[in-house]
Coordinates of C-alpha atoms in Angstrom, one line a residue:
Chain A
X1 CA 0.0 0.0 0.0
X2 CA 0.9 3.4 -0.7
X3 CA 3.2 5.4 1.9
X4 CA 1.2 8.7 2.4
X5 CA 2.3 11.9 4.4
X6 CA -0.1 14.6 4.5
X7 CA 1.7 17.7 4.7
X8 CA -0.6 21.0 5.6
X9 CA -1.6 23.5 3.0
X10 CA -3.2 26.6 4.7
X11 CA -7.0 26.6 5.8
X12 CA -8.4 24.9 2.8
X13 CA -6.0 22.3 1.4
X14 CA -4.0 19.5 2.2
X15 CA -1.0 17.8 0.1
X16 CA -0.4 14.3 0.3
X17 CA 3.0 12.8 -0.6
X18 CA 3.7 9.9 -1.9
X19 CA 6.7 7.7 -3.6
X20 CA 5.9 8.0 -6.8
X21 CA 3.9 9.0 -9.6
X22 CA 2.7 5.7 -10.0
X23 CA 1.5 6.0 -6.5
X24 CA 0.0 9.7 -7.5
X25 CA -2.0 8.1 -10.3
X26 CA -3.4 5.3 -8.2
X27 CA -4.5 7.8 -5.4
X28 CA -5.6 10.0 -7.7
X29 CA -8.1 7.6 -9.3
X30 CA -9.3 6.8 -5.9
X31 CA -10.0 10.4 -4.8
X32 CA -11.5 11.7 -8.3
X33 CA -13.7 8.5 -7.8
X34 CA -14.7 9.8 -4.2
X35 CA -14.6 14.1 -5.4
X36 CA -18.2 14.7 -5.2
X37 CA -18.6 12.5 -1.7
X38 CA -15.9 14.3 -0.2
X39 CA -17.1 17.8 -1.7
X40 CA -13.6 18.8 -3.2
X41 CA -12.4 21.8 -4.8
X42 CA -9.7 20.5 -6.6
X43 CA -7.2 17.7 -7.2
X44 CA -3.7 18.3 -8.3
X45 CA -1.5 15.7 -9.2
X46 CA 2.4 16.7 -9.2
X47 CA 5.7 14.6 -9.6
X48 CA 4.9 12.9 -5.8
X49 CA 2.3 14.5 -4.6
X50 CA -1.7 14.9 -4.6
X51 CA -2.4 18.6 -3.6
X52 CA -6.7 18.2 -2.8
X53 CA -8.1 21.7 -1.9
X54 CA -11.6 22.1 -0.4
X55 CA -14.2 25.2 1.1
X56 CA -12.5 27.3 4.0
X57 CA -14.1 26.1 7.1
X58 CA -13.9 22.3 7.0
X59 CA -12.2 19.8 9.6
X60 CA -9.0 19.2 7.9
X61 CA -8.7 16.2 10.2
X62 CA -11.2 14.4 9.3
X63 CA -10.7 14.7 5.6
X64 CA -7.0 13.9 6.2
X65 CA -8.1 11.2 8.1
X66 CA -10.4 10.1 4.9
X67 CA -7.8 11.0 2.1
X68 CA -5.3 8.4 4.0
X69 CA -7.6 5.7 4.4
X70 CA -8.5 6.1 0.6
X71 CA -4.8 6.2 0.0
X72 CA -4.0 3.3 1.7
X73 CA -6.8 1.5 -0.3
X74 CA -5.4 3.3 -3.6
X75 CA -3.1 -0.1 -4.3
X76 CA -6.1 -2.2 -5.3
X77 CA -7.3 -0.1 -8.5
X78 CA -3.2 0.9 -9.5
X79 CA -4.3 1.6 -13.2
X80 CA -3.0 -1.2 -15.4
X81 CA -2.7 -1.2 -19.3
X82 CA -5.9 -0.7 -20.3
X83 CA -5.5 2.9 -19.7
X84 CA -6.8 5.2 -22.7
X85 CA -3.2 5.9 -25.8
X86 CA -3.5 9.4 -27.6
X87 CA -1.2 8.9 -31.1
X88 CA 0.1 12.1 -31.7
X89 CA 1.9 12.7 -35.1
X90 CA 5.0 15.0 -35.4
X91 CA 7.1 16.4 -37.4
X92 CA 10.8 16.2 -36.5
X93 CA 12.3 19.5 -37.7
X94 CA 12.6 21.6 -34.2
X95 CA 15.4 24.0 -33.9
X96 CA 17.2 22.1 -31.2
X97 CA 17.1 18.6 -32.6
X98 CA 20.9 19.1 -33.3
X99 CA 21.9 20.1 -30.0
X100 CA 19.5 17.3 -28.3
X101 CA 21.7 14.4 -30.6
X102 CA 24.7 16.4 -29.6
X103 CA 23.8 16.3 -25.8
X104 CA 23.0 12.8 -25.7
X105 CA 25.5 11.5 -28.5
X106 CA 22.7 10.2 -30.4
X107 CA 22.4 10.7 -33.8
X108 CA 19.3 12.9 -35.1
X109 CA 17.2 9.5 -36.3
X110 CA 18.2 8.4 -32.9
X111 CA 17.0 10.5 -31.3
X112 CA 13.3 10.6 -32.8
X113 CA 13.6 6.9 -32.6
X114 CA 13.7 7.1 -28.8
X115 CA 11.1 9.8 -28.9
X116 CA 8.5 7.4 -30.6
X117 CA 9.5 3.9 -30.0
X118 CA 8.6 3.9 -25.4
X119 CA 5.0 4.9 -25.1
X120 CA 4.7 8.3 -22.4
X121 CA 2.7 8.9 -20.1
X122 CA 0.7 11.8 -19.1
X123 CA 1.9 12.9 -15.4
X124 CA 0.8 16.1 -14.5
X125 CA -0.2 19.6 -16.1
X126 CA 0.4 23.1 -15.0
X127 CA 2.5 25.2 -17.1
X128 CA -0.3 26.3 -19.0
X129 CA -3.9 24.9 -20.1
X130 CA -3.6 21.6 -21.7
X131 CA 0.6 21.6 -20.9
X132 CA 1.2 17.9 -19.6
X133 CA 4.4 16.9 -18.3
X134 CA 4.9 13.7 -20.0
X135 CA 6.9 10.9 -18.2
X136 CA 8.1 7.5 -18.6
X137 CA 10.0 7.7 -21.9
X138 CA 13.5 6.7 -22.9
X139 CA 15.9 7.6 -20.2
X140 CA 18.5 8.2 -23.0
X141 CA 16.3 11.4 -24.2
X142 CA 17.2 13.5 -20.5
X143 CA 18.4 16.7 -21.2
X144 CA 18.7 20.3 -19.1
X145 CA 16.8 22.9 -20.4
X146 CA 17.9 25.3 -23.3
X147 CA 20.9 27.7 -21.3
X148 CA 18.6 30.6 -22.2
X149 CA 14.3 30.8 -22.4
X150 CA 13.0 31.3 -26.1
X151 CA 10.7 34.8 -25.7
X152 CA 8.1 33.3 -27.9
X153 CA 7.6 29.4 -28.7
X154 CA 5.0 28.3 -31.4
X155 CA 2.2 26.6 -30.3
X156 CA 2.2 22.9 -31.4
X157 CA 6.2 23.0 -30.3
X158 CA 7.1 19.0 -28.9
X159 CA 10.4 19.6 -27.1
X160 CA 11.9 18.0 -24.4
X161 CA 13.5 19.3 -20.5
X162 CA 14.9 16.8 -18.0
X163 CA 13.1 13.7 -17.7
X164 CA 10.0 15.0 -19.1
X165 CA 8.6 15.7 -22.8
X166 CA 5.6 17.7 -23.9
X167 CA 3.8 20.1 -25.7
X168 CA 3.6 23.5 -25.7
X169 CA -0.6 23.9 -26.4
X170 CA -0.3 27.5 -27.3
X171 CA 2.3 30.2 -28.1
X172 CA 4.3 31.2 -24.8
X173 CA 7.8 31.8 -23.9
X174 CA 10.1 28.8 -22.6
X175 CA 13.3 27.1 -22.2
X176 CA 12.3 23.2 -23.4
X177 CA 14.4 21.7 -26.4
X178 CA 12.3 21.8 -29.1
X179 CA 13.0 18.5 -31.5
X180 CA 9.5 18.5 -33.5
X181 CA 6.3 20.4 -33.7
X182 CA 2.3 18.6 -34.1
X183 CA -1.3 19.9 -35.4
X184 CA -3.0 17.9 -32.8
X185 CA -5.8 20.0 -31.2
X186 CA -4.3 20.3 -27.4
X187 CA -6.6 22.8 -26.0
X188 CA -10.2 23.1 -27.4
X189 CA -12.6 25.4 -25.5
X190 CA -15.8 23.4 -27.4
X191 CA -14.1 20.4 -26.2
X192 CA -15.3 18.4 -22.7
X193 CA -12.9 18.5 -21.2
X194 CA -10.9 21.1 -23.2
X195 CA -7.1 19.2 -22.6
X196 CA -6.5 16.7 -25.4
X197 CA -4.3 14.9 -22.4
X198 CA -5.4 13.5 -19.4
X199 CA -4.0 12.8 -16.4
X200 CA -2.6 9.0 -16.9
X201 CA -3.1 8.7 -20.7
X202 CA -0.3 6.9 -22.8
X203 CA 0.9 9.0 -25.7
X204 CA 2.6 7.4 -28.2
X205 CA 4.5 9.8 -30.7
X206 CA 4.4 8.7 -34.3
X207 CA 7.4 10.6 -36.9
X208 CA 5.2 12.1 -40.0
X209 CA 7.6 11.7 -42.8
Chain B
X1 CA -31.0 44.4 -22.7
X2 CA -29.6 47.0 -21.0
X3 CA -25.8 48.3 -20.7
X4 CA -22.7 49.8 -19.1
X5 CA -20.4 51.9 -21.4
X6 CA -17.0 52.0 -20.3
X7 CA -15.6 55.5 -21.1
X8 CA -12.2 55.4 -19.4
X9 CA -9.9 52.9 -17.2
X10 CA -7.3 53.6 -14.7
X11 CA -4.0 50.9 -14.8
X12 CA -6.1 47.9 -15.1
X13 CA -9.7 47.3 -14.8
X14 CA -10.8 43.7 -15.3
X15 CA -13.9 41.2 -15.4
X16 CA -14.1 38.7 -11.9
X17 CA -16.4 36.0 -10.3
X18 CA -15.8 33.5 -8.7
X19 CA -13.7 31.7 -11.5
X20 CA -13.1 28.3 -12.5
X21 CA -12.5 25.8 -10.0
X22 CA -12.0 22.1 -10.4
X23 CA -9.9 22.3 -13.6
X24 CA -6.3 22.3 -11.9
X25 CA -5.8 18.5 -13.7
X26 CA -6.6 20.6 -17.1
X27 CA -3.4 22.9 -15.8
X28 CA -6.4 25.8 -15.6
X29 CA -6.2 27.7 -12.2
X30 CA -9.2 29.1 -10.4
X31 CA -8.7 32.9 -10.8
X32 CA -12.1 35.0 -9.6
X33 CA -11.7 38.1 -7.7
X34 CA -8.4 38.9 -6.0
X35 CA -10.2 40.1 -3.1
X36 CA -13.2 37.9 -3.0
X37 CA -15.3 39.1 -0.1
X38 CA -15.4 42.8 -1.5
X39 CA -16.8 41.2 -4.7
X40 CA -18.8 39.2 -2.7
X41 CA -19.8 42.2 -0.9
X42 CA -20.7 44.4 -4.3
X43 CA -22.9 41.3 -5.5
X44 CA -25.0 41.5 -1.6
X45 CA -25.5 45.0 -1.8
X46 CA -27.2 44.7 -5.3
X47 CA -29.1 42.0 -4.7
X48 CA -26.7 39.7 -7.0
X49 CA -25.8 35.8 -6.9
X50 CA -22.5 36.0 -5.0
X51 CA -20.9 34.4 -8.2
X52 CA -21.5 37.3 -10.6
X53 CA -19.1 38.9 -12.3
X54 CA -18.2 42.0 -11.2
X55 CA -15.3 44.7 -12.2
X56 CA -12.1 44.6 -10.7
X57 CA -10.3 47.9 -10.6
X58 CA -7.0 48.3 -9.7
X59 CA -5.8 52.0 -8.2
X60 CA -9.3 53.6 -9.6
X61 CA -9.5 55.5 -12.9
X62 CA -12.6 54.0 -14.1
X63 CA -15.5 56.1 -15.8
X64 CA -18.6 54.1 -16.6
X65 CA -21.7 55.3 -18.2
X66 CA -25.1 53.6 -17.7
X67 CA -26.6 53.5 -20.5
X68 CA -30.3 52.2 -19.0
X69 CA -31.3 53.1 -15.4
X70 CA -29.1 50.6 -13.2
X71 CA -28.0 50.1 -9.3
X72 CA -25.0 49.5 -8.9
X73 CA -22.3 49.1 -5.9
X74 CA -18.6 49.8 -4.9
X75 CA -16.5 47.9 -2.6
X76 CA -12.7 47.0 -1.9
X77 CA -10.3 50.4 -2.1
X78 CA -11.9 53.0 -1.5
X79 CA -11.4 55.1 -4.5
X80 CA -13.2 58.3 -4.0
X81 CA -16.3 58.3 -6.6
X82 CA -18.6 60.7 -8.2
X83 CA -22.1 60.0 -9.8
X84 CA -22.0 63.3 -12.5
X85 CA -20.1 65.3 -10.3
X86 CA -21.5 64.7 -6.9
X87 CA -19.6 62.2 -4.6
X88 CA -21.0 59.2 -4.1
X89 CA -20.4 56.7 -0.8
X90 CA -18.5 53.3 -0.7
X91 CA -20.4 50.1 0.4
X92 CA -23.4 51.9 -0.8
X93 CA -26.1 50.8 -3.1
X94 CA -26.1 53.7 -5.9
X95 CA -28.6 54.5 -8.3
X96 CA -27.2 55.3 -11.6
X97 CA -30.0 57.2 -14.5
X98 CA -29.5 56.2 -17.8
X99 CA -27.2 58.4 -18.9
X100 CA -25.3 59.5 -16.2
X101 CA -21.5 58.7 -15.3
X102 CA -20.0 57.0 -12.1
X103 CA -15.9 58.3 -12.1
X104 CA -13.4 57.2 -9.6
X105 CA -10.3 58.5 -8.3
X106 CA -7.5 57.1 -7.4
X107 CA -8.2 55.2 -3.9
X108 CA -6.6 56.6 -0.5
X109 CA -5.6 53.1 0.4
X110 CA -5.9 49.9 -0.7
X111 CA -5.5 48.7 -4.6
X112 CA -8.4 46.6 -5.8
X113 CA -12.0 48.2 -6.0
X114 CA -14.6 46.4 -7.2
X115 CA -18.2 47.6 -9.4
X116 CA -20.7 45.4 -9.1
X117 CA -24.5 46.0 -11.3
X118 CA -27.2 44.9 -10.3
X119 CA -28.7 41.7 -12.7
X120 CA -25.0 40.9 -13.0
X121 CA -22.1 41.8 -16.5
X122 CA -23.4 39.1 -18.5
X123 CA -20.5 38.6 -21.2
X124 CA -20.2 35.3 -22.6
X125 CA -18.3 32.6 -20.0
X126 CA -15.8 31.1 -20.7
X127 CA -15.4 27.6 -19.2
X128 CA -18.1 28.5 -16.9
X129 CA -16.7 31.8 -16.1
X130 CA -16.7 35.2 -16.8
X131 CA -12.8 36.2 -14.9
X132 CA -10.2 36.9 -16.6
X133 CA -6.9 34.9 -15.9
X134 CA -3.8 36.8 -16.6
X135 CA -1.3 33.8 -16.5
X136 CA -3.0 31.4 -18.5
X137 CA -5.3 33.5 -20.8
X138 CA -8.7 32.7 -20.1
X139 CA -11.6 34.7 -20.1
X140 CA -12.6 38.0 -21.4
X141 CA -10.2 41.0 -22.6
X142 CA -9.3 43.5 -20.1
X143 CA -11.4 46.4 -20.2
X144 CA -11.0 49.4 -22.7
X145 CA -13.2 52.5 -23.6
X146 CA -15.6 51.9 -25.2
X147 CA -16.5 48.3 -24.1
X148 CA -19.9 47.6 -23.8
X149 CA -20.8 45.3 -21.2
X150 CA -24.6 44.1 -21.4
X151 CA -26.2 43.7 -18.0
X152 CA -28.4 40.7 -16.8
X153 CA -32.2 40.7 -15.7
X154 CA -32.3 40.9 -12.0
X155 CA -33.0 37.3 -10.4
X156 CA -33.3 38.6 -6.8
X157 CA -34.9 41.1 -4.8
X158 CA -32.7 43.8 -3.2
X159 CA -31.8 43.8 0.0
X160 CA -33.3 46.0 2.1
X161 CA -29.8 48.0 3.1
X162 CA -28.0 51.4 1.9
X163 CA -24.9 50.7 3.2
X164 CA -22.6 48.2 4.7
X165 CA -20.0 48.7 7.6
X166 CA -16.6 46.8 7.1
X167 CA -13.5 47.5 6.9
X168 CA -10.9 49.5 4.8
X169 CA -7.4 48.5 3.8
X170 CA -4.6 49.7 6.3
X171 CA -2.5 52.2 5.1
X172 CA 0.6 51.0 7.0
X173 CA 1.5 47.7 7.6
X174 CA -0.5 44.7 6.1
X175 CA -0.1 41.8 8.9
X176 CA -1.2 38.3 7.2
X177 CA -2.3 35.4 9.3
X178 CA -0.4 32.6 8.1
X179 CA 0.2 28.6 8.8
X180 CA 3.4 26.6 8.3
X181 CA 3.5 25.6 4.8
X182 CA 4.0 21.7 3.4
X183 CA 8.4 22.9 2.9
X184 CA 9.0 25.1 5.7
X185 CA 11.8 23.0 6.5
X186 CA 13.4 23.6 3.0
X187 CA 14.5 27.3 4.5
X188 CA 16.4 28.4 7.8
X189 CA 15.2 31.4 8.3
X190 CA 11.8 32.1 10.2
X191 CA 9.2 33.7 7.7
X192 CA 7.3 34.9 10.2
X193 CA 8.0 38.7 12.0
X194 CA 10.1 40.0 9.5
X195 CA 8.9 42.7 7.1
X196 CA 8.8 42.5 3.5
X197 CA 7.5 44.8 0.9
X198 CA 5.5 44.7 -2.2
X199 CA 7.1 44.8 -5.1
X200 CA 5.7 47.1 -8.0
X201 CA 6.6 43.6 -10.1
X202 CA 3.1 42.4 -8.8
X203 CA 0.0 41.2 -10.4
X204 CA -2.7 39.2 -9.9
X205 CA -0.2 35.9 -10.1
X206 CA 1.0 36.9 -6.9
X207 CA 2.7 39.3 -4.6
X208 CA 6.8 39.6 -5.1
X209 CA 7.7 40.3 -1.9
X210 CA 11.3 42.1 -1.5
X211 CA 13.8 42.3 1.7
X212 CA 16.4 40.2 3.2
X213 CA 16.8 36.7 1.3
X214 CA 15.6 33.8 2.9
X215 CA 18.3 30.9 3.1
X216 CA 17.7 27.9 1.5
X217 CA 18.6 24.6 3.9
X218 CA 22.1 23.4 2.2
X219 CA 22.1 20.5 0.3
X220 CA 18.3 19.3 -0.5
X221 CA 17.6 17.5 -3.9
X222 CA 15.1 19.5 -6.0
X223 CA 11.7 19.2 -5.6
X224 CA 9.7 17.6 -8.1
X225 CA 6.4 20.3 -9.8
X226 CA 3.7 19.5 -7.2
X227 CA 0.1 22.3 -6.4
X228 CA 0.0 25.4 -5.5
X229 CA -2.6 27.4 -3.5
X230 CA -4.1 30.7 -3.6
X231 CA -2.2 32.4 -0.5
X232 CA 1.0 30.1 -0.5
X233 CA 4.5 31.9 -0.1
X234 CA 6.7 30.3 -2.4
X235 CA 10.6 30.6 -2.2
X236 CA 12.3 30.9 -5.6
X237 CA 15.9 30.5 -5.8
X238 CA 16.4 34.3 -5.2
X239 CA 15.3 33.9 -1.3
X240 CA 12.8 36.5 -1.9
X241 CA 9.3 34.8 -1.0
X242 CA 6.3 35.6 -3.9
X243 CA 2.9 35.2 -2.2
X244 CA 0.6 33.8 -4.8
X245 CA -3.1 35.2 -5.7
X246 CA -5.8 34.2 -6.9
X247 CA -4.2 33.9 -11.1
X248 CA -1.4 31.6 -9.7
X249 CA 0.3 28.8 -11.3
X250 CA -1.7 25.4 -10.9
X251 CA 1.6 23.4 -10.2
X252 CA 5.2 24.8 -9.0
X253 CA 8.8 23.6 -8.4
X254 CA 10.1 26.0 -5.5
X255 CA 9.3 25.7 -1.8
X256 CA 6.3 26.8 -0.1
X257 CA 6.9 27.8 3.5
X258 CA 4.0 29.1 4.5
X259 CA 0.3 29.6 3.4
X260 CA -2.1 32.5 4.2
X261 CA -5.5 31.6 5.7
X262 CA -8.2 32.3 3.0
X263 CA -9.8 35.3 4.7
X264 CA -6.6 36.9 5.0
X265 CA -5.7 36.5 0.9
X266 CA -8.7 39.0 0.6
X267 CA -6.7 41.8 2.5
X268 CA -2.8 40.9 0.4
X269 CA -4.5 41.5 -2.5
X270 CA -4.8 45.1 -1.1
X271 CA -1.4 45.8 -0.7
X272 CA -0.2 48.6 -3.1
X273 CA 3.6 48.4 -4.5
X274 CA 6.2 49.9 -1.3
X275 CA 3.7 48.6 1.2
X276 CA 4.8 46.4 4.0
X277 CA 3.3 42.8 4.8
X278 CA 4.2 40.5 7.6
X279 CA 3.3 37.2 8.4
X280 CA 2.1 36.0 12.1
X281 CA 2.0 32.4 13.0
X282 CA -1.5 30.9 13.5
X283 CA 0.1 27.3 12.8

């Protein structure tokens, strides 16, 4: 079972920590399936943690009590494979494929190789609407960010910054390593819910040619 | 259906409810009204749901022109206002005539005033919200002259009131109530006692708070993104704490120490640039 702390968070929150993201996903599940019993705000998955937000006023006991019970049951219903894939189709021609190969010594087709051929995973979001922080793909891809942020990068931009890849769903300023770019529809405002990626869906990148 | 011109803005005047919340897995914060209960305040006094969007006006400047007979309601700073020329009260229900012109001046103390109408701004929502969320985009465009904002039936009666009693936002120093946050251990100083002041780098993001650097306990790995809530004080690497309101970042890497209690967010997002906020313990 899941190792839970529950750290405090002001009036209105709690944050629970956990190992892993693996363990975030399965507690996750477990609260989301419990959100309207337990009258939530808000649940935020991060790299370790669940941060779970509710109406100023309530007994944070008892609904830490509650979140660690649920947490402790959250090993049962650990998602297995038959989560939901997204295919997303890119275009390899991003402005810092070269120094990516260069920074890993792989070559260029290498590199997007190792981009497509492990499945991600969609971990958290946060950076923007619809940004997810993907995880869970070749280790050989790990890179530090650009030395200096890009003032303006194109929506659609698939780049890559530590351990994580993503997407950037609209045109903002960063510092990722951009290796491709995508037309798929991230963020849709006529869309329920808007975010093309959820919280614990496989992507799987596929090189348009 | 009837109308509110806008003939003139001061720095920044904005569109606010009580924004969107449950979508922090979509990476979409909350956002709503900076200082919530004078919005919530503005919506009473007209008789309005408390979610109704309301104007948020930073340092005053704001000339509005009713183009329909309206009631309408000021709250937050207390910018000196004038209904065609004659000065109006604060925390007062006022009757505008069609035609006439509400004007406000720059407010004494305090940064965020707040115009609420009476049947509500009725702009199209946006995710099931009418604010407007600087950081990620959402909502609709800061006000200009010459928006027109159309104005809701009524759904309520009024309240039978004129005026409301509460309080104003201190001209000297703001104190905060604040608990121990889920990293306080991550720093060695003590957050709480010492002064900081507001940056003039703030927004509705949050407060950048300037003074003495905190110091970062050595040695620490790095902490992996995890939530963020309204009212946390976050450490960047800098030392110098950023107290986040209500258009913060969903997720964040750096330390929170401490977190404001709700009621007291209300009053930071009062503070004008050069005024100084402490923190007291109510762990």
């Amino acid at each position: 079972m899941p190792d839970v702390t529950v750290l405090p968070c002001g009036d209105a929150a709690l944050l629970l920590e956990l190992a892993d993201l693996d363990a975030v996903f399965a507690v996750v599940a477990a609260i989301e399936a419990q959100r309207t019993t337990l009258q939530l705000y808000d649940v935020v998955p991060g790299g370790r943690t669940v941060l779970v937000t509710v109406a100023p006023g309530r007994s944070l006991d008892v609904l830490s009590a509650r979140l660690t019970e649920l947490a402790d049951q959250a090993a049962d219903i650990r998602p297995g494979n038959d989560t939901d894939e997204t295919t997303i189709e890119v275009t390899y021609d991003g402005p810092d494929l070269q120094d990516v190969a260069q920074l890993t010594g792989l070559s260029t087709d290498e590199v997007i190789s190792a981009h497509t051929a492990t499945p991600w995973r969609v971990g958290f979001g946060g950076f923007a609407p619809g940004f997810a922080y993907l995880v869970g793909g070749d280790p050989r891809l790990t890179v530090a960010r650009r030395a200096e942020s890009r003032t303006t990068v194109p929506a659609g931009s698939v780049g890559l910054a530590g351990e994580f890849s993503g997407i950037y769903p609209r045109s903002s300023p960063g510092g990722w390593q951009l290796i491709g770019h995508t037309d798929a529809p991230l963020w849709d405002l006529e869309r329920r819910p808007p975010a093309l990626l959820q919280v614990g869906t496989m992507v799987r990148f596929v090189a348009r040619r | 259906m009837n109308t509110l011109t806008v003939l003139a803005t001061g720095p920044l005047a904005l569109l606010q409810d009580h924004g969107r919340p449950g979508l922090g897995g979509q990476g979409v914060g909350r956002s709503g009204a900076a200082d919530r209960g004078s919005h919530d305040l503005a919506n009473r006094l007209v008789g309005n749901a408390p979610d109704a969007a309301s104007i948020e006006i930073v340092f005053g400047g704001l000339n509005v022109r009713a183009d329909h007979d309206l009631i309408v309601a000021l709250t937050g700073a207390p910018a000196p206002a004038t209904l065609d020329g004659t000065p109006v009260g604060h925390n007062a229900v006022l009757r505008m005539p069609a035609g006439s012109v509400l004007a406000l001046a720059t407010p004494r103390t305090g940064l965020r005033s707040y115009l609420a109408v009476r049947g509500g701004i009725a702009v199209a929502p946006v995710l099931g919200s009418r604010a407007t969320d600087v950081l990620s985009g959402l909502g609709p465009p800061a006000l200009t002259a010459g928006t027109v904002l159309p104005i809701a039936v009524p759904a309520r009666a009024l309240p039978i009131l004129d005026q409301a009693a509460v309080w104003s936002p201190p001209a000297g120093a703001i104190v905060l109530r604040a608990r121990r946050g889920p990293r306080a251990s991550r720093v060695a100083d003590d957050p709480f006692g010492r002064a900081w002041t507001a940056s003039s780098r703030s927004d509705r993001i949050g407060i950048r708070l300037e003074g003495e650097p905190m110091r970062f306990v050595p040695d620490l790995p790095e902490l992996p993104s995890e939530g963020v809530v309204r009212g946390a004080l976050q450490v960047p690497p800098s030392g110098e704490p950023v107290l986040f309101l209500s258009d913060h970042p969903v997720t964040g890497g750096y330390p929170v120490i401490a977190v404001v209690i709700s009621t007291d967010v209300d009053l930071a997002a009062q503070a004008r640039p050069g005024q100084q906020i402490v923190f007291r313990d109510k762990s």
